Structures are given as structure tokens and as C-alpha cells.
Short mmCIF file of C-alpha atoms in Angstrom, two decimals:
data_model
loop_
_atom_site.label_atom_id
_atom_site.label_comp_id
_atom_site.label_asym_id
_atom_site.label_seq_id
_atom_site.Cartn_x
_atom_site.Cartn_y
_atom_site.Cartn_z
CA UNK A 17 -89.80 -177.46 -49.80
CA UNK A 18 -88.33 -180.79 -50.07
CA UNK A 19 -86.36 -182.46 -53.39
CA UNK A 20 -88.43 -183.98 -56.22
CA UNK A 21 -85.71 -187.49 -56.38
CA UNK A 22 -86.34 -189.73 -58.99
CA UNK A 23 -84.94 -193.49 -57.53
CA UNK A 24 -84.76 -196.64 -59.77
CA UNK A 25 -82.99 -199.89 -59.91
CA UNK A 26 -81.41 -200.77 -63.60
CA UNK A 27 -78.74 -202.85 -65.24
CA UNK A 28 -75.45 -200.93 -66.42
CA UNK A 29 -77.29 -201.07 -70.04
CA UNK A 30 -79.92 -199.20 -68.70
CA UNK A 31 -82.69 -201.94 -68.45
CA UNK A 32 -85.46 -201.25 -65.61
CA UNK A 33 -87.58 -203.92 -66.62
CA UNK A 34 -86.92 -207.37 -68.96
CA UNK A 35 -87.97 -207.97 -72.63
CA UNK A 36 -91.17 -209.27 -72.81
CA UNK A 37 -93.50 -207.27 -70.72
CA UNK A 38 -97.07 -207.73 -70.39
CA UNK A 39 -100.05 -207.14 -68.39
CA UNK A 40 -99.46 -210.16 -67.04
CA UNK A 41 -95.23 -209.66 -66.64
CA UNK A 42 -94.92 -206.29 -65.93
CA UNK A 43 -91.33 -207.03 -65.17
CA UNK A 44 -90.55 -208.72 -67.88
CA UNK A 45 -88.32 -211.75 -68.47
CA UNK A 46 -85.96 -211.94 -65.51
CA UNK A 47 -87.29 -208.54 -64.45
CA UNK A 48 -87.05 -209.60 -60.76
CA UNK A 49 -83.46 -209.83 -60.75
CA UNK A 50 -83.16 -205.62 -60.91
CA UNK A 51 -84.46 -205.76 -57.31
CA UNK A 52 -83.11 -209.07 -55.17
CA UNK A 53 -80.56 -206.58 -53.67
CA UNK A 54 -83.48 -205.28 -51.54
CA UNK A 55 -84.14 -208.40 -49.93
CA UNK A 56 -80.33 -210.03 -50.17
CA UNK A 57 -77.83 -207.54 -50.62
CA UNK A 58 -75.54 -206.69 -48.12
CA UNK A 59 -75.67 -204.82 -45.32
CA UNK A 60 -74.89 -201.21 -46.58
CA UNK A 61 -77.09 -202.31 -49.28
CA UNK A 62 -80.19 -202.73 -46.63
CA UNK A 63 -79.11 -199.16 -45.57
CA UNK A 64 -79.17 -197.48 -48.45
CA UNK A 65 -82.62 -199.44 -49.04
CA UNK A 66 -83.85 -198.08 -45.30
CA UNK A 67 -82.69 -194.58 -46.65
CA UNK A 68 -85.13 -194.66 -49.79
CA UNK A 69 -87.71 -193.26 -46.93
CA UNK A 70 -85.84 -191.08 -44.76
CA UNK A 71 -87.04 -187.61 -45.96
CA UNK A 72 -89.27 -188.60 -48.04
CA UNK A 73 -92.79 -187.33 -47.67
CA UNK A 74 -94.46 -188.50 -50.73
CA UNK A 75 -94.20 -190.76 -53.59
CA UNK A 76 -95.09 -190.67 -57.37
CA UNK A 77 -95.66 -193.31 -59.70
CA UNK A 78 -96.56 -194.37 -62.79
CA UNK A 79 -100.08 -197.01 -63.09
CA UNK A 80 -97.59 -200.02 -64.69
CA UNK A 81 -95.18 -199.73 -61.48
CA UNK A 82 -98.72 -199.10 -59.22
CA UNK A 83 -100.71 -202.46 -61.18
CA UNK A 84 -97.36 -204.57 -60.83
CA UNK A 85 -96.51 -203.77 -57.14
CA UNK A 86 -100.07 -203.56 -55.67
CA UNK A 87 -100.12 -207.20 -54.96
CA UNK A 88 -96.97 -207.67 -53.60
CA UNK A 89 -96.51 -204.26 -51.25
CA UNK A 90 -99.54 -206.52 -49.19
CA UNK A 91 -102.33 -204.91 -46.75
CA UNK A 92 -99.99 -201.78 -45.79
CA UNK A 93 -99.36 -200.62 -49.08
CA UNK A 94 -95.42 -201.08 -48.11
CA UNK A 95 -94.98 -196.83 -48.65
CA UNK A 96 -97.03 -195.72 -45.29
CA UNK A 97 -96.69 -192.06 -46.78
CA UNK A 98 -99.19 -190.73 -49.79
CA UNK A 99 -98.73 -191.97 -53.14
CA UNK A 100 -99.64 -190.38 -56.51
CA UNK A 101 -100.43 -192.56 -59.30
CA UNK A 102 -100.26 -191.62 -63.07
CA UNK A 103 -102.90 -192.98 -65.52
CA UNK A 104 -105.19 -191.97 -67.70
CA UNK A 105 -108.09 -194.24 -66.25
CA UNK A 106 -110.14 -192.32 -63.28
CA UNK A 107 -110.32 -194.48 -60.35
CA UNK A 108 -110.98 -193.12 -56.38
CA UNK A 109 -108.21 -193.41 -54.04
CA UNK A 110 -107.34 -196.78 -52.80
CA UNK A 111 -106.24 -197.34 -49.16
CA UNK A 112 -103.91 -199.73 -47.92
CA UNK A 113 -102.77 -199.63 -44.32
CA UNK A 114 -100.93 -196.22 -43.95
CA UNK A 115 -100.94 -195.52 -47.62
CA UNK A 116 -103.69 -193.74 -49.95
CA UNK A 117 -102.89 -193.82 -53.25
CA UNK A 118 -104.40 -191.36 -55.53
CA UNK A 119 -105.23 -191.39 -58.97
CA UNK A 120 -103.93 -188.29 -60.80
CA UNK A 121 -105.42 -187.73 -64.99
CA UNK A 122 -104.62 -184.22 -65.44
CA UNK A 123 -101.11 -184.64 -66.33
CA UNK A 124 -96.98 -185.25 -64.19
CA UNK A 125 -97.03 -181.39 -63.18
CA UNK A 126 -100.97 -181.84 -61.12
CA UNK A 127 -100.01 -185.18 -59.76
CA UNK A 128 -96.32 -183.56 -58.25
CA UNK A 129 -98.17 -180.41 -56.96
CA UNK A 130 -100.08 -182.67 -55.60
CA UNK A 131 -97.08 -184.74 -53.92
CA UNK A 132 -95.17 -181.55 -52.70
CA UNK A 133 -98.32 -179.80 -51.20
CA UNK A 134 -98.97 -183.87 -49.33
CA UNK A 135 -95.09 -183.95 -48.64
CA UNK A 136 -94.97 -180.55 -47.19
CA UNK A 137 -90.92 -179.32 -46.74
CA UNK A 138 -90.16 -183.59 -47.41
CA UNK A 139 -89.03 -184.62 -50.62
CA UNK A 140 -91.21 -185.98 -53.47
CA UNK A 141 -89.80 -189.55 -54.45
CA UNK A 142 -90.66 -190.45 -58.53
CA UNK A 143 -90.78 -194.50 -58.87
CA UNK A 144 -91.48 -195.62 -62.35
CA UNK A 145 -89.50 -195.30 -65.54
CA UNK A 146 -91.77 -193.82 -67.47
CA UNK A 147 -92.21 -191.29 -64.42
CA UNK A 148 -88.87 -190.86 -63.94
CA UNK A 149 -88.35 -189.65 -67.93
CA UNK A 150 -91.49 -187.60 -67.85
CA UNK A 151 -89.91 -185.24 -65.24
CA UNK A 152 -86.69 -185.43 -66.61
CA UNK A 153 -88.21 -183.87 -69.90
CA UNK A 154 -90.02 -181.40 -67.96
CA UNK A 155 -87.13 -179.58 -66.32
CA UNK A 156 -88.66 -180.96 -63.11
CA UNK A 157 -85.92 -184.02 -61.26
CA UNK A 158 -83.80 -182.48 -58.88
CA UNK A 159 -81.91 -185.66 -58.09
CA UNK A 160 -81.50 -188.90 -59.22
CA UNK A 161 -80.68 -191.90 -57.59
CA UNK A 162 -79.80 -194.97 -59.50
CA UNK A 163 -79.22 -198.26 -58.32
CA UNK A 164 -76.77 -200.16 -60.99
CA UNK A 165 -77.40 -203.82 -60.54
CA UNK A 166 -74.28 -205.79 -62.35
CA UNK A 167 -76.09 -207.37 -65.25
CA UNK A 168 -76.47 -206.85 -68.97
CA UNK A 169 -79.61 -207.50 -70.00
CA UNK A 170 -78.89 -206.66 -73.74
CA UNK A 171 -82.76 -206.24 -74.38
CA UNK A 172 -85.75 -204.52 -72.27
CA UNK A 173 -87.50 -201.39 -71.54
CA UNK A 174 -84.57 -198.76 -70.87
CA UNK A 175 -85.13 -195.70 -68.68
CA UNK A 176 -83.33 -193.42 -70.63
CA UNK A 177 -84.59 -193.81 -74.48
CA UNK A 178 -87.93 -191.33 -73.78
CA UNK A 179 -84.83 -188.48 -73.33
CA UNK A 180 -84.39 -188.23 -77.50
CA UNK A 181 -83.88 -184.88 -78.27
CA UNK A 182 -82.42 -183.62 -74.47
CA UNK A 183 -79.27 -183.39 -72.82
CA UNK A 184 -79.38 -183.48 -69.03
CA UNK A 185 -76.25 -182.66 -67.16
CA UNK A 186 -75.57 -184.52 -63.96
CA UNK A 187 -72.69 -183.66 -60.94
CA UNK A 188 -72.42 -187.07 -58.50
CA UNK A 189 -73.05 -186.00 -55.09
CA UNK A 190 -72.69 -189.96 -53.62
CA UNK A 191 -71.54 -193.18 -54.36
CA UNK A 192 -72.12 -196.37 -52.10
CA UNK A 193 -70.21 -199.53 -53.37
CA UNK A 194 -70.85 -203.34 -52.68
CA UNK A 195 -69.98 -206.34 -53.58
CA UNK A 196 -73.53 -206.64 -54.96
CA UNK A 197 -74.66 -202.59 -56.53
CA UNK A 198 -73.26 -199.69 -57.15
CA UNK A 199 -75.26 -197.12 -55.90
CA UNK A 200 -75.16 -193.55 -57.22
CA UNK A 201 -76.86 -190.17 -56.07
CA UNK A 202 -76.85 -187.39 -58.90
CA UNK A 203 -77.94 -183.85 -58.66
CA UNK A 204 -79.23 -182.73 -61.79
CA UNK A 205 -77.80 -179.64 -62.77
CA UNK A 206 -79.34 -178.36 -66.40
CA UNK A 207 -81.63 -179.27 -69.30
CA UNK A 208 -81.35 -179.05 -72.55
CA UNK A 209 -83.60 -179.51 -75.79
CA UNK A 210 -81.43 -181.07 -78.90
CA UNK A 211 -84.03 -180.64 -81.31
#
């Protein structure tokens, strides 16, 4: 059986998405800049980016990250591997191109058994912030991959403030430096509750 990874772009404060989101900016204010390194980074940066889907056999995500990417992935659905979307409104699956994307309401832990039993011995690749913390509480990330972009944003929707009241302990496996990211590969090693 394959990792569960949870992989995000942030500032060094932490910010995944800008102040001001809405249903019609769900990046935010100057949201976009957490991902130009996809498109014009550097080199190594484009590898590391063509390395988000070696391995990975399945994807999870939460319904903002699924509402604000749907348009832009285009006709393919941009993750040609099975995608598992969090919400709490029904919907059938969805196909673009390559990708189905399924709606999961019963909760994080159905919607990753139903990502590792799809992803078979590949990993199982968490997208969304809200995702990402969910598992985190749960006992459940077995990696984490962050991808530091240099700003401080100062204000927006941090990944890490849904973690009050746990500790989790990380060991850096990798580090890829540019002149435009840092990017860092964690394992996680333990969990703890605070209160």
C-alpha cells in the first residue's frame, strides 16, 4: 500500500490562499501568486512539479479546491488518475477526460479508503488545506510536502490553524532549493493531542 502525502503550495507565514475569499475568489486576494512557480519556475522547479504524479495513484480533495480548479484543469480534468472530493452536498461522479471525480459525504476516513482501494499499492495524494488538516488531526498523513513560495502574505487562510490542540512531529526526508521555492518533503513521525 502506497503513502497517504498531503502536497500544498504556501507562503513562509503559512498562507495557502489570500484574504478575502469568496465563492467567487476562492483564492483570495493575490491567491494566484502561491502557484506561478508551476507554470514559471525554474527548471528543477518543473521537476519537482512533474514528480507531484509519479507514484501517485489517487488524489483527495476538498469541494473549495474541486469548485475553484474545475474550470481551469479544462476537458481532461488535468489529474488523469481518480479523484475524491469532500463535501457535504451529494452529487454523481463527474468525468473529465481521464479523471472521475467522486463525491464522498460520509466523512475524510470513507473518501481515503476509497482513494487507497482506487490507488491500489500507489500513494494517495491530499490537495486542499482544509484536507490536508483534517488528516493531520486524524493520525492519518504519512508525508507532507510543502512548497514555500517566498512571500509574506501577513493575512489569509493558513493551513496550519485547524491543528489547535495537536502537536505533530516532522523528520525532513528532502529539500529541493531554487532561486524561486523552497521545496520540502516531511515524513510525519507522531501525533499528539494538547488538550
Amino acid at each position: 500500500m502506497g503513502k497517504v502525502v498531503a502536497e500544498i503550495s504556501m507562503s513562509l507565514d503559512g498562507v495557502v490562499a489570500g484574504p478575502g475569499t469568496d465563492t467567487d475568489n476562492r483564492l483570495g486576494r493575490d491567491g494566484e501568486l502561491l502557484h506561478t512557480w508551476m507554470a514559471h519556475g525554474t527548471e528543477a522547479d518543473h521537476d519537482v512539479m512533474a514528480g507531484f504524479f509519479t507514484g501517485t495513484g489517487a488524489f483527495v480533495l476538498g469541494r473549495t479546491t474541486f469548485d475553484m480548479g474545475i474550470d481551469v484543469w479544462g476537458p481532461d480534468g488535468a489529474f488523469e488518475r481518480p479523484a475524491f472530493v469532500l463535501t457535504h452536498r451529494p452529487a454523481e461522479p463527474l468525468e473529465r477526460g481521464k479523471t472521475t471525480f467522486t463525491f464522498v459525504t460520509d466523512g475524510p476516513e470513507a473518501a481515503l479508503a476509497q482513494a487507497r482501494e482506487a490507488a491500489g499499492e500507489r500513494d494517495v495524494v491530499l490537495m486542499s488545506g482544509s484536507a490536508i488538516s483534517q488528516y493531520l488531526r486524524l493520525g492519518l498523513v504519512d508525508e507532507l510536502r510543502l512548497h514555500l513560495v517566498p512571500l509574506l502574505f501577513g493575512d489569509g487562510v493558513r493551513l496550519f490553524d485547524d491543528l489547535a490542540g495537536h502537536r505533530v512531529a516532522l523528520e525532513r526526508t528532502d529539500v529541493v532549493t531554487t532561486p524561486t521555492m523552497t521545496h520540502l518533503t516531511y515524513r510525519v513521525t507522531s501525533l499528539e493531542r494538547t488538550a
